[in-house]
């Protein structure tokens, strides 16, 4: 499918790094192709050590907030017809945990990290039942979660209803950046429909294409934890056994 | 002693020239004849396409109304008398006509019946009016009901959670520096948000969602009683306009959303200097709406009107072509800089759309259908071919 559609190659993306209190994050920011109405925004601030989060986007009533690191949109085009086939929204955000979540070190333990986000996904989808759609994330299929193995801590991948009217859910990934922050990556992907043309790419095919692309993008994410954080992680592992 | 005023029938007019046969299959050759009010032409034309399977099944279902009339044999002797000029016959005939008049009056004040088909609900009565050979089914109103018509409309935005974001109806009315997309009629808020994202090129636009019910009741072609949900929707938009009157808000209005906006503006006094409006495929009386916004000093920047092959919008433009051109040319404030160029282009473009021959022909057909020989469906089918 990659041979038939034009879009950014993730392995050719620019390396971008952000520093946090307990980790350093590096990923490849895709080079957005020239399409009409694309968005290509990346956060200018790279050092988030001891950062003031009052200007971040606050939500809920537990003290959570988020900051956008990258927001890009582009279209995949058919290589022959130049028809726009799919519209992509790639969003990378940092989530700040509450004080109690920080104190519990829930992000530094693979099990508690996974349980925390599974519970969050369950609450998130309370008003979004599958209604017979086998591909729709639900408690029964564990929101299609899968572990993304890491050298120190694992990430978590799931599929989420992002409420944008898309037929299929958006793959999302969560990576711990220490006790205070979590990285969230979401990849929303909408099929573009031409009323008077037959779309040669079915929704199912594009959904699979999207999942493959997302795996490719995630493979370029690197997180390095500080020695102090690694020590805490090791200690928590010992306590667990 | 004064005689009490004679009550008038509620829905079915006694002027039979207002009605015409529904289709060639409902002229009374088998079953009762079925007639339909001529001024329902535009509503039917915009909502039922006889070229599609859905449209054809709706038409077939409406044709089946002919089984609801009384059998033709019961009254054929009364309604179609043999030619006889004798005085006694004339007296007898007069008595019969008096009886028929009372009978038809009683029938016309009886409750209307409804018949629901795939996505159309019709209101009809069975009457034998002057000139009818047999009891005839009179269709006096049509409502096109779509799935999702009862969804709750209003202001929606994405609300963040740790897992992502959810679309939710929100109460926060502060729209300062926001772009708000007033959707056309959509099945769900999710579907409307998808259009909002495309139209605004923002991943987190504010959405004012208009469900199908609002579209049904705010038809361009006929005035209808508004239900409570539609009144609530209009009031919510009025409140938003009023609460944000002194804030900067950019409105992008699509389809039937323009009709909701037009209604909402009527109950908000004052000016809108800090609000800018753009319209895409407006399904409303555009000339009146532009006049209202112009008088209230709202910003109408650059190419603030757009059209993308929406048939209903084209017909509404053609219907008010002269008034829209007059508004664009003479009434709105003078533009500056490049806006002058785009405004001139816009005026020419909408003038050309308003003079579209096919659209004009369809509107002329709607006006002339009463006196013609063609049935309602024949006229609809012929007109649909013009827009292809």
Tab-separated table of C-alpha atoms in Angstrom, chain A residues 3 26 39 47 54-55 65-66 73 83 92-93 108 110 124 128-129 148 161 165 181 193 199 227:
chain	number	residue	atom	x	y	z
A	3	UNK	CA	3.866	2.008	-2.932
A	26	UNK	CA	13.548	11.912	21.288
A	39	UNK	CA	-0.734	22.066	9.878
A	47	UNK	CA	13.361	21.991	28.321
A	54	UNK	CA	-0.073	27.127	34.882
A	55	UNK	CA	-0.403	28.038	31.201
A	65	UNK	CA	-3.137	19.244	32.402
A	66	UNK	CA	-1.475	18.780	29.025
A	73	UNK	CA	-1.833	17.243	9.539
A	83	UNK	CA	-6.539	12.134	-5.399
A	92	UNK	CA	2.031	14.355	20.475
A	93	UNK	CA	1.208	15.660	23.932
A	108	UNK	CA	7.126	3.865	37.064
A	110	UNK	CA	4.407	-1.338	34.089
A	124	UNK	CA	-13.627	7.456	28.236
A	128	UNK	CA	-19.322	5.099	23.029
A	129	UNK	CA	-20.577	1.492	22.843
A	148	UNK	CA	5.217	-1.573	23.552
A	161	UNK	CA	-12.648	6.915	19.918
A	165	UNK	CA	-16.841	11.355	13.370
A	181	UNK	CA	4.566	13.173	33.066
A	193	UNK	CA	-14.611	10.552	0.122
A	199	UNK	CA	-12.547	5.330	-3.617
A	227	UNK	CA	19.898	7.359	36.813
